Amino acid sequence: MPTRATDARRAAVLGKPIAHSLSPVLHRAAYDELGLTKWSYERFEVDEAALPGFLGTLGPEWAGLSLTMPLKRAVIPLVDEISESAASVDAVNTVVLTEDGRRLGDNTDIPGMVAALREHGIEQVGSAAILGAGATASSALAALARICTGEVVAYVRSAERAAEMRHWGERLDVEVRTADWADAEQALHAPLVIATTPAGTTDALAAAVPERPTTLFDVLYHPWPTALAARWSMFGGAVVSGLDLLVHQAVLQVEQMTGHAPAPLDAMRRAGEKALAER
């Protein structure tokens, strides 16, 4: 049931480091738009060791938590139940705190990726490429499990990372082939390219963008645009940004924590864009 505007509730984002997080901006914008004047959303720097103690301090006024690194796996033993989406990648980025004291873990990154792609007209692809092999890459694979009908090629830097991606492919029932990062330029010819690497990692690939690029999903949002995204746009390709992902996953969090749906996507995006412009 949707929460009344007069109900004082709390939510927050946890992680370490956390000062950079845009989550407070997005969630507060949603509360303003929804008229939830008594709701607050904060950020707390919490690592794995401090997480159990932090959760133990939460009273009945708490509605939910957003989790970023390094807590997405550390929280799993501390919740009462996790969704199928979260279990599929062993990662929880959302904890909903129920009125009866239960902690429900979910992963909104995966459906957030699907929603961000759908917003840009990508409903289904025959194949795709992933740049990188970290935690975000496993979420990308889980998203592709819903929309990709064929092979996914993951470009990685080590045999260990290659093995990890093949493991996730088997677990998620996605056909995954791995390739060496030295050949990453080949990824840019795929119908959908998902870049999941840290800032600067794909800059050297910008010069290799083809004349008619398709769709690039770059999970970064600051600094933006990345060199790869800028070149992709210059050549007329479609670009989905990390802010698109951040907003769509936050929309799902707001809906789960407040009970109000749909959450105000446009207002949240405007708030995120304004905050990034001021950085």
PDB file of C-alpha atoms in Angstrom:
ATOM      1  CA  MET A   1       0.000   0.000   0.000  1.00  0.00           C
ATOM      2  CA  PRO A   2       1.386   3.460  -0.882  1.00  0.00           C
ATOM      3  CA  THR A   3       2.772   5.357   2.079  1.00  0.00           C
ATOM      4  CA  ARG A   4       0.970   8.518   3.151  1.00  0.00           C
ATOM      5  CA  ALA A   5       2.865  11.790   2.728  1.00  0.00           C
ATOM      6  CA  THR A   6       2.540  12.366   6.484  1.00  0.00           C
ATOM      7  CA  ASP A   7       4.395   9.138   7.351  1.00  0.00           C
ATOM      8  CA  ALA A   8       7.990   9.895   8.375  1.00  0.00           C
ATOM      9  CA  ARG A   9      10.205   7.280   6.736  1.00  0.00           C
ATOM     10  CA  ARG A  10      13.920   6.926   6.118  1.00  0.00           C
ATOM     11  CA  ALA A  11      16.012   5.378   3.349  1.00  0.00           C
ATOM     12  CA  ALA A  12      19.680   5.590   2.409  1.00  0.00           C
ATOM     13  CA  VAL A  13      22.460   4.400   0.149  1.00  0.00           C
ATOM     14  CA  LEU A  14      25.369   2.492   1.690  1.00  0.00           C
ATOM     15  CA  GLY A  15      28.825   1.739   0.330  1.00  0.00           C
ATOM     16  CA  LYS A  16      32.468   2.710   0.436  1.00  0.00           C
ATOM     17  CA  PRO A  17      33.337   5.139  -1.047  1.00  0.00           C
ATOM     18  CA  ILE A  18      29.929   6.788  -1.108  1.00  0.00           C
ATOM     19  CA  ALA A  19      30.403  10.571  -1.389  1.00  0.00           C
ATOM     20  CA  HIS A  20      30.055  10.419  -5.193  1.00  0.00           C
ATOM     21  CA  SER A  21      26.670   8.654  -5.170  1.00  0.00           C
ATOM     22  CA  LEU A  22      23.826  10.293  -7.098  1.00  0.00           C
ATOM     23  CA  SER A  23      21.220   8.134  -5.364  1.00  0.00           C
ATOM     24  CA  PRO A  24      20.222  10.801  -2.797  1.00  0.00           C
ATOM     25  CA  VAL A  25      19.589  13.275  -5.624  1.00  0.00           C
ATOM     26  CA  LEU A  26      17.385  10.825  -7.533  1.00  0.00           C
ATOM     27  CA  HIS A  27      15.395   9.495  -4.576  1.00  0.00           C
ATOM     28  CA  ARG A  28      14.821  12.939  -3.042  1.00  0.00           C
ATOM     29  CA  ALA A  29      13.584  14.204  -6.409  1.00  0.00           C
ATOM     30  CA  ALA A  30      11.112  11.324  -6.448  1.00  0.00           C
ATOM     31  CA  TYR A  31       9.913  12.096  -2.920  1.00  0.00           C
ATOM     32  CA  ASP A  32       9.382  15.765  -3.856  1.00  0.00           C
ATOM     33  CA  GLU A  33       7.395  14.810  -6.956  1.00  0.00           C
ATOM     34  CA  LEU A  34       5.311  12.244  -5.059  1.00  0.00           C
ATOM     35  CA  GLY A  35       4.587  14.635  -2.187  1.00  0.00           C
ATOM     36  CA  LEU A  36       6.347  12.441   0.376  1.00  0.00           C
ATOM     37  CA  THR A  37       7.358  15.426   2.474  1.00  0.00           C
ATOM     38  CA  LYS A  38       8.271  13.397   5.554  1.00  0.00           C
ATOM     39  CA  TRP A  39      10.615  11.037   3.716  1.00  0.00           C
ATOM     40  CA  SER A  40      14.396  11.407   3.908  1.00  0.00           C
ATOM     41  CA  TYR A  41      17.185   9.730   1.954  1.00  0.00           C
ATOM     42  CA  GLU A  42      20.799   9.882   3.133  1.00  0.00           C
ATOM     43  CA  ARG A  43      24.175   8.347   2.335  1.00  0.00           C
ATOM     44  CA  PHE A  44      26.367   6.421   4.763  1.00  0.00           C
ATOM     45  CA  GLU A  45      29.908   5.162   4.231  1.00  0.00           C
ATOM     46  CA  VAL A  46      29.741   1.524   5.309  1.00  0.00           C
ATOM     47  CA  ASP A  47      32.073  -1.366   4.465  1.00  0.00           C
ATOM     48  CA  GLU A  48      31.544  -5.127   4.773  1.00  0.00           C
ATOM     49  CA  ALA A  49      32.750  -5.272   8.377  1.00  0.00           C
ATOM     50  CA  ALA A  50      30.412  -2.502   9.524  1.00  0.00           C
ATOM     51  CA  LEU A  51      27.338  -3.664   7.614  1.00  0.00           C
ATOM     52  CA  PRO A  52      25.868  -6.120  10.179  1.00  0.00           C
ATOM     53  CA  GLY A  53      26.137  -3.532  12.937  1.00  0.00           C
ATOM     54  CA  PHE A  54      24.555  -0.824  10.789  1.00  0.00           C
ATOM     55  CA  LEU A  55      21.610  -3.038   9.893  1.00  0.00           C
ATOM     56  CA  GLY A  56      21.150  -3.835  13.556  1.00  0.00           C
ATOM     57  CA  THR A  57      20.564  -0.162  14.384  1.00  0.00           C
ATOM     58  CA  LEU A  58      17.664   0.335  11.955  1.00  0.00           C
ATOM     59  CA  GLY A  59      14.305   1.030  13.542  1.00  0.00           C
ATOM     60  CA  PRO A  60      10.747   0.715  12.190  1.00  0.00           C
ATOM     61  CA  GLU A  61      10.965   4.109  10.495  1.00  0.00           C
ATOM     62  CA  TRP A  62      13.345   2.650   7.901  1.00  0.00           C
ATOM     63  CA  ALA A  63      11.816   1.724   4.544  1.00  0.00           C
ATOM     64  CA  GLY A  64      14.790   0.600   2.501  1.00  0.00           C
ATOM     65  CA  LEU A  65      18.428   0.720   1.495  1.00  0.00           C
ATOM     66  CA  SER A  66      20.321   1.069  -1.763  1.00  0.00           C
ATOM     67  CA  LEU A  67      23.639  -0.772  -1.810  1.00  0.00           C
ATOM     68  CA  THR A  68      26.715  -0.137  -3.877  1.00  0.00           C
ATOM     69  CA  MET A  69      30.178  -1.689  -3.781  1.00  0.00           C
ATOM     70  CA  PRO A  70      31.470  -3.459  -1.777  1.00  0.00           C
ATOM     71  CA  LEU A  71      28.196  -4.510  -0.155  1.00  0.00           C
ATOM     72  CA  LYS A  72      26.164  -6.168  -2.914  1.00  0.00           C
ATOM     73  CA  ARG A  73      27.319  -9.667  -2.005  1.00  0.00           C
ATOM     74  CA  ALA A  74      28.164  -9.054   1.653  1.00  0.00           C
ATOM     75  CA  VAL A  75      24.524  -8.287   2.433  1.00  0.00           C
ATOM     76  CA  ILE A  76      23.119 -11.592   1.158  1.00  0.00           C
ATOM     77  CA  PRO A  77      23.552 -13.554   4.424  1.00  0.00           C
ATOM     78  CA  LEU A  78      21.991 -10.637   6.308  1.00  0.00           C
ATOM     79  CA  VAL A  79      18.607 -10.556   4.531  1.00  0.00           C
ATOM     80  CA  ASP A  80      15.619 -12.846   5.016  1.00  0.00           C
ATOM     81  CA  GLU A  81      14.878 -13.387   1.341  1.00  0.00           C
ATOM     82  CA  ILE A  82      16.346 -12.473  -2.030  1.00  0.00           C
ATOM     83  CA  SER A  83      14.606 -12.216  -5.365  1.00  0.00           C
ATOM     84  CA  GLU A  84      15.270 -14.473  -8.320  1.00  0.00           C
ATOM     85  CA  SER A  85      16.945 -11.545 -10.071  1.00  0.00           C
ATOM     86  CA  ALA A  86      19.379 -10.989  -7.190  1.00  0.00           C
ATOM     87  CA  ALA A  87      20.055 -14.702  -6.769  1.00  0.00           C
ATOM     88  CA  SER A  88      20.889 -15.063 -10.470  1.00  0.00           C
ATOM     89  CA  VAL A  89      24.031 -12.916 -10.067  1.00  0.00           C
ATOM     90  CA  ASP A  90      24.664 -13.200  -6.311  1.00  0.00           C
ATOM     91  CA  ALA A  91      24.231  -9.448  -5.962  1.00  0.00           C
ATOM     92  CA  VAL A  92      21.723  -7.371  -3.977  1.00  0.00           C
ATOM     93  CA  ASN A  93      21.547  -3.628  -4.595  1.00  0.00           C
ATOM     94  CA  THR A  94      18.185  -3.056  -2.895  1.00  0.00           C
ATOM     95  CA  VAL A  95      16.905  -4.002   0.553  1.00  0.00           C
ATOM     96  CA  VAL A  96      13.260  -3.336   1.354  1.00  0.00           C
ATOM     97  CA  LEU A  97      12.480  -3.243   5.078  1.00  0.00           C
ATOM     98  CA  THR A  98       8.951  -4.444   5.730  1.00  0.00           C
ATOM     99  CA  GLU A  99       6.581  -3.411   8.495  1.00  0.00           C
ATOM    100  CA  ASP A 100       6.951  -6.809  10.146  1.00  0.00           C
ATOM    101  CA  GLY A 101      10.723  -6.407  10.337  1.00  0.00           C
ATOM    102  CA  ARG A 102      11.810  -8.555   7.390  1.00  0.00           C
ATOM    103  CA  ARG A 103      14.645  -7.648   5.025  1.00  0.00           C
ATOM    104  CA  LEU A 104      13.947  -8.383   1.363  1.00  0.00           C
ATOM    105  CA  GLY A 105      16.873  -8.260  -1.062  1.00  0.00           C
ATOM    106  CA  ASP A 106      16.516  -7.487  -4.755  1.00  0.00           C
ATOM    107  CA  ASN A 107      18.615  -6.484  -7.747  1.00  0.00           C
ATOM    108  CA  THR A 108      17.177  -3.582  -9.744  1.00  0.00           C
ATOM    109  CA  ASP A 109      20.303  -3.184 -11.904  1.00  0.00           C
ATOM    110  CA  ILE A 110      19.229  -6.048 -14.173  1.00  0.00           C
ATOM    111  CA  PRO A 111      15.674  -4.869 -14.975  1.00  0.00           C
ATOM    112  CA  GLY A 112      17.055  -1.314 -14.951  1.00  0.00           C
ATOM    113  CA  MET A 113      19.401  -2.215 -17.813  1.00  0.00           C
ATOM    114  CA  VAL A 114      16.557  -3.829 -19.735  1.00  0.00           C
ATOM    115  CA  ALA A 115      14.347  -0.766 -19.190  1.00  0.00           C
ATOM    116  CA  ALA A 116      17.106   1.642 -20.249  1.00  0.00           C
ATOM    117  CA  LEU A 117      17.647  -0.306 -23.475  1.00  0.00           C
ATOM    118  CA  ARG A 118      13.914  -0.516 -24.127  1.00  0.00           C
ATOM    119  CA  GLU A 119      13.636   3.253 -23.725  1.00  0.00           C
ATOM    120  CA  HIS A 120      16.114   3.535 -26.622  1.00  0.00           C
ATOM    121  CA  GLY A 121      14.157   1.112 -28.764  1.00  0.00           C
ATOM    122  CA  ILE A 122      16.184  -2.023 -28.034  1.00  0.00           C
ATOM    123  CA  GLU A 123      13.700  -4.806 -27.313  1.00  0.00           C
ATOM    124  CA  GLN A 124      15.712  -7.728 -28.675  1.00  0.00           C
ATOM    125  CA  VAL A 125      19.106  -8.354 -30.274  1.00  0.00           C
ATOM    126  CA  GLY A 126      20.535 -11.348 -32.099  1.00  0.00           C
ATOM    127  CA  SER A 127      23.987 -11.012 -30.531  1.00  0.00           C
ATOM    128  CA  ALA A 128      25.974  -8.661 -28.314  1.00  0.00           C
ATOM    129  CA  ALA A 129      29.439  -7.845 -26.981  1.00  0.00           C
ATOM    130  CA  ILE A 130      30.493  -7.011 -23.437  1.00  0.00           C
ATOM    131  CA  LEU A 131      33.647  -5.052 -22.643  1.00  0.00           C
ATOM    132  CA  GLY A 132      34.899  -6.135 -19.212  1.00  0.00           C
ATOM    133  CA  ALA A 133      34.210  -8.927 -16.755  1.00  0.00           C
ATOM    134  CA  GLY A 134      33.462  -7.453 -13.342  1.00  0.00           C
ATOM    135  CA  ALA A 135      30.287  -7.403 -11.261  1.00  0.00           C
ATOM    136  CA  THR A 136      28.543  -5.064 -13.701  1.00  0.00           C
ATOM    137  CA  ALA A 137      29.371  -7.433 -16.548  1.00  0.00           C
ATOM    138  CA  SER A 138      27.513 -10.261 -14.798  1.00  0.00           C
ATOM    139  CA  SER A 139      24.470  -7.998 -14.431  1.00  0.00           C
ATOM    140  CA  ALA A 140      24.790  -7.126 -18.118  1.00  0.00           C
ATOM    141  CA  LEU A 141      24.780 -10.834 -18.950  1.00  0.00           C
ATOM    142  CA  ALA A 142      21.657 -11.299 -16.846  1.00  0.00           C
ATOM    143  CA  ALA A 143      19.990  -8.461 -18.740  1.00  0.00           C
ATOM    144  CA  LEU A 144      21.054  -9.990 -22.053  1.00  0.00           C
ATOM    145  CA  ALA A 145      19.535 -13.298 -20.952  1.00  0.00           C
ATOM    146  CA  ARG A 146      16.186 -11.506 -21.298  1.00  0.00           C
ATOM    147  CA  ILE A 147      16.727  -9.831 -24.676  1.00  0.00           C
ATOM    148  CA  CYS A 148      19.553 -11.547 -26.609  1.00  0.00           C
ATOM    149  CA  THR A 149      18.677 -14.544 -28.757  1.00  0.00           C
ATOM    150  CA  GLY A 150      22.220 -15.514 -29.757  1.00  0.00           C
ATOM    151  CA  GLU A 151      25.874 -15.333 -28.775  1.00  0.00           C
ATOM    152  CA  VAL A 152      27.451 -12.843 -26.380  1.00  0.00           C
ATOM    153  CA  VAL A 153      31.181 -12.226 -26.776  1.00  0.00           C
ATOM    154  CA  ALA A 154      32.961 -10.969 -23.655  1.00  0.00           C
ATOM    155  CA  TYR A 155      36.295  -9.198 -24.114  1.00  0.00           C
ATOM    156  CA  VAL A 156      38.497  -9.717 -21.053  1.00  0.00           C
ATOM    157  CA  ARG A 157      42.080  -9.286 -19.896  1.00  0.00           C
ATOM    158  CA  SER A 158      42.857 -12.636 -18.277  1.00  0.00           C
ATOM    159  CA  ALA A 159      42.087 -16.333 -18.420  1.00  0.00           C
ATOM    160  CA  GLU A 160      40.608 -16.075 -14.924  1.00  0.00           C
ATOM    161  CA  ARG A 161      38.151 -13.403 -16.011  1.00  0.00           C
ATOM    162  CA  ALA A 162      37.297 -15.411 -19.113  1.00  0.00           C
ATOM    163  CA  ALA A 163      36.459 -18.415 -16.947  1.00  0.00           C
ATOM    164  CA  GLU A 164      34.274 -16.240 -14.716  1.00  0.00           C
ATOM    165  CA  MET A 165      32.276 -14.944 -17.674  1.00  0.00           C
ATOM    166  CA  ARG A 166      31.770 -18.420 -19.068  1.00  0.00           C
ATOM    167  CA  HIS A 167      30.594 -19.505 -15.610  1.00  0.00           C
ATOM    168  CA  TRP A 168      28.032 -16.693 -15.525  1.00  0.00           C
ATOM    169  CA  GLY A 169      26.935 -17.579 -19.040  1.00  0.00           C
ATOM    170  CA  GLU A 170      26.254 -21.175 -18.025  1.00  0.00           C
ATOM    171  CA  ARG A 171      24.460 -20.089 -14.881  1.00  0.00           C
ATOM    172  CA  LEU A 172      22.301 -17.547 -16.715  1.00  0.00           C
ATOM    173  CA  ASP A 173      21.752 -19.762 -19.765  1.00  0.00           C
ATOM    174  CA  VAL A 174      23.465 -17.304 -22.097  1.00  0.00           C
ATOM    175  CA  GLU A 175      25.759 -18.458 -24.905  1.00  0.00           C
ATOM    176  CA  VAL A 176      29.041 -16.767 -23.966  1.00  0.00           C
ATOM    177  CA  ARG A 177      32.270 -16.783 -25.937  1.00  0.00           C
ATOM    178  CA  THR A 178      35.304 -15.011 -24.504  1.00  0.00           C
ATOM    179  CA  ALA A 179      37.969 -13.106 -26.414  1.00  0.00           C
ATOM    180  CA  ASP A 180      41.172 -11.334 -25.481  1.00  0.00           C
ATOM    181  CA  TRP A 181      41.037  -7.620 -24.673  1.00  0.00           C
ATOM    182  CA  ALA A 182      43.679  -7.061 -27.365  1.00  0.00           C
ATOM    183  CA  ASP A 183      40.933  -7.796 -29.895  1.00  0.00           C
ATOM    184  CA  ALA A 184      38.360  -5.529 -28.273  1.00  0.00           C
ATOM    185  CA  GLU A 185      38.035  -3.373 -31.410  1.00  0.00           C
ATOM    186  CA  GLN A 186      36.067  -6.256 -32.929  1.00  0.00           C
ATOM    187  CA  ALA A 187      33.397  -5.758 -30.263  1.00  0.00           C
ATOM    188  CA  LEU A 188      32.425  -2.432 -31.793  1.00  0.00           C
ATOM    189  CA  HIS A 189      30.799  -4.174 -34.768  1.00  0.00           C
ATOM    190  CA  ALA A 190      28.264  -6.057 -32.621  1.00  0.00           C
ATOM    191  CA  PRO A 191      24.561  -5.091 -32.786  1.00  0.00           C
ATOM    192  CA  LEU A 192      24.783  -4.091 -29.103  1.00  0.00           C
ATOM    193  CA  VAL A 193      27.970  -3.211 -27.212  1.00  0.00           C
ATOM    194  CA  ILE A 194      27.881  -2.963 -23.405  1.00  0.00           C
ATOM    195  CA  ALA A 195      30.932  -1.276 -21.852  1.00  0.00           C
ATOM    196  CA  THR A 196      31.251  -2.162 -18.158  1.00  0.00           C
ATOM    197  CA  THR A 197      34.839  -1.058 -17.504  1.00  0.00           C
ATOM    198  CA  PRO A 198      36.195   1.761 -15.272  1.00  0.00           C
ATOM    199  CA  ALA A 199      36.706   5.298 -16.558  1.00  0.00           C
ATOM    200  CA  GLY A 200      39.386   5.595 -19.218  1.00  0.00           C
ATOM    201  CA  THR A 201      39.586   1.891 -20.017  1.00  0.00           C
ATOM    202  CA  THR A 202      37.804   2.125 -23.373  1.00  0.00           C
ATOM    203  CA  ASP A 203      39.263   5.474 -24.479  1.00  0.00           C
ATOM    204  CA  ALA A 204      41.755   3.793 -26.811  1.00  0.00           C
ATOM    205  CA  LEU A 205      38.882   2.094 -28.652  1.00  0.00           C
ATOM    206  CA  ALA A 206      37.284   5.376 -29.712  1.00  0.00           C
ATOM    207  CA  ALA A 207      39.399   5.636 -32.852  1.00  0.00           C
ATOM    208  CA  ALA A 208      38.113   2.232 -33.993  1.00  0.00           C
ATOM    209  CA  VAL A 209      34.385   3.081 -33.954  1.00  0.00           C
ATOM    210  CA  PRO A 210      32.937   1.909 -37.302  1.00  0.00           C
ATOM    211  CA  GLU A 211      31.336   4.318 -39.764  1.00  0.00           C
ATOM    212  CA  ARG A 212      27.852   3.001 -39.036  1.00  0.00           C
ATOM    213  CA  PRO A 213      27.829   2.009 -35.353  1.00  0.00           C
ATOM    214  CA  THR A 214      24.741   0.387 -33.847  1.00  0.00           C
ATOM    215  CA  THR A 215      24.027   0.759 -30.103  1.00  0.00           C
ATOM    216  CA  LEU A 216      26.500   1.386 -27.274  1.00  0.00           C
ATOM    217  CA  PHE A 217      25.493   1.007 -23.631  1.00  0.00           C
ATOM    218  CA  ASP A 218      28.255   2.636 -21.565  1.00  0.00           C
ATOM    219  CA  VAL A 219      27.555   2.156 -17.850  1.00  0.00           C
ATOM    220  CA  LEU A 220      29.639   5.179 -16.825  1.00  0.00           C
ATOM    221  CA  TYR A 221      27.998   8.532 -16.117  1.00  0.00           C
ATOM    222  CA  HIS A 222      30.842  10.686 -14.767  1.00  0.00           C
ATOM    223  CA  PRO A 223      32.793  11.983 -16.526  1.00  0.00           C
ATOM    224  CA  TRP A 224      30.406  12.013 -19.469  1.00  0.00           C
ATOM    225  CA  PRO A 225      30.535  11.482 -22.330  1.00  0.00           C
ATOM    226  CA  THR A 226      33.353   8.963 -22.394  1.00  0.00           C
ATOM    227  CA  ALA A 227      35.672   9.176 -25.383  1.00  0.00           C
ATOM    228  CA  LEU A 228      34.031   6.055 -26.804  1.00  0.00           C
ATOM    229  CA  ALA A 229      30.491   7.379 -26.314  1.00  0.00           C
ATOM    230  CA  ALA A 230      31.369  10.752 -27.845  1.00  0.00           C
ATOM    231  CA  ARG A 231      32.855   9.154 -30.945  1.00  0.00           C
ATOM    232  CA  TRP A 232      29.917   6.732 -31.178  1.00  0.00           C
ATOM    233  CA  SER A 233      27.445   9.610 -31.136  1.00  0.00           C
ATOM    234  CA  MET A 234      29.505  11.577 -33.675  1.00  0.00           C
ATOM    235  CA  PHE A 235      29.132   8.691 -36.109  1.00  0.00           C
ATOM    236  CA  GLY A 236      25.376   8.537 -35.570  1.00  0.00           C
ATOM    237  CA  GLY A 237      25.174   5.508 -33.278  1.00  0.00           C
ATOM    238  CA  ALA A 238      22.675   5.210 -30.439  1.00  0.00           C
ATOM    239  CA  VAL A 239      24.137   5.654 -26.954  1.00  0.00           C
ATOM    240  CA  VAL A 240      22.635   4.513 -23.664  1.00  0.00           C
ATOM    241  CA  SER A 241      24.405   6.067 -20.683  1.00  0.00           C
ATOM    242  CA  GLY A 242      25.159   5.066 -17.135  1.00  0.00           C
ATOM    243  CA  LEU A 243      22.761   7.788 -16.003  1.00  0.00           C
ATOM    244  CA  ASP A 244      19.989   6.020 -17.936  1.00  0.00           C
ATOM    245  CA  LEU A 245      20.802   2.868 -15.973  1.00  0.00           C
ATOM    246  CA  LEU A 246      21.091   4.695 -12.663  1.00  0.00           C
ATOM    247  CA  VAL A 247      17.724   6.386 -13.086  1.00  0.00           C
ATOM    248  CA  HIS A 248      15.861   3.274 -14.210  1.00  0.00           C
ATOM    249  CA  GLN A 249      17.198   1.134 -11.369  1.00  0.00           C
ATOM    250  CA  ALA A 250      16.406   3.930  -8.892  1.00  0.00           C
ATOM    251  CA  VAL A 251      12.836   4.157 -10.239  1.00  0.00           C
ATOM    252  CA  LEU A 252      12.342   0.507  -9.306  1.00  0.00           C
ATOM    253  CA  GLN A 253      13.846   1.100  -5.867  1.00  0.00           C
ATOM    254  CA  VAL A 254      11.536   4.037  -5.176  1.00  0.00           C
ATOM    255  CA  GLU A 255       8.515   1.985  -6.219  1.00  0.00           C
ATOM    256  CA  GLN A 256       9.488  -0.900  -3.953  1.00  0.00           C
ATOM    257  CA  MET A 257      10.371   1.240  -0.931  1.00  0.00           C
ATOM    258  CA  THR A 258       7.441   3.670  -1.085  1.00  0.00           C
ATOM    259  CA  GLY A 259       4.700   1.584  -2.698  1.00  0.00           C
ATOM    260  CA  HIS A 260       4.070   4.414  -5.176  1.00  0.00           C
ATOM    261  CA  ALA A 261       4.138   3.428  -8.854  1.00  0.00           C
ATOM    262  CA  PRO A 262       5.027   4.608 -11.331  1.00  0.00           C
ATOM    263  CA  ALA A 263       7.904   6.559  -9.847  1.00  0.00           C
ATOM    264  CA  PRO A 264       8.583   9.933 -11.549  1.00  0.00           C
ATOM    265  CA  LEU A 265      11.224   8.909 -14.091  1.00  0.00           C
ATOM    266  CA  ASP A 266      11.476  12.278 -15.840  1.00  0.00           C
ATOM    267  CA  ALA A 267      11.835  14.293 -12.627  1.00  0.00           C
ATOM    268  CA  MET A 268      14.509  11.915 -11.369  1.00  0.00           C
ATOM    269  CA  ARG A 269      16.424  12.117 -14.646  1.00  0.00           C
ATOM    270  CA  ARG A 270      16.302  15.922 -14.642  1.00  0.00           C
ATOM    271  CA  ALA A 271      17.630  15.993 -11.088  1.00  0.00           C
ATOM    272  CA  GLY A 272      20.467  13.631 -12.024  1.00  0.00           C
ATOM    273  CA  GLU A 273      21.403  15.659 -15.093  1.00  0.00           C
ATOM    274  CA  LYS A 274      21.417  18.877 -13.058  1.00  0.00           C
ATOM    275  CA  ALA A 275      23.627  17.359 -10.374  1.00  0.00           C
ATOM    276  CA  LEU A 276      26.115  16.030 -12.924  1.00  0.00           C
ATOM    277  CA  ALA A 277      26.240  19.393 -14.697  1.00  0.00           C
ATOM    278  CA  GLU A 278      27.168  21.053 -11.413  1.00  0.00           C
ATOM    279  CA  ARG A 279      30.051  18.682 -10.702  1.00  0.00           C
TER     280      ARG A 279
END
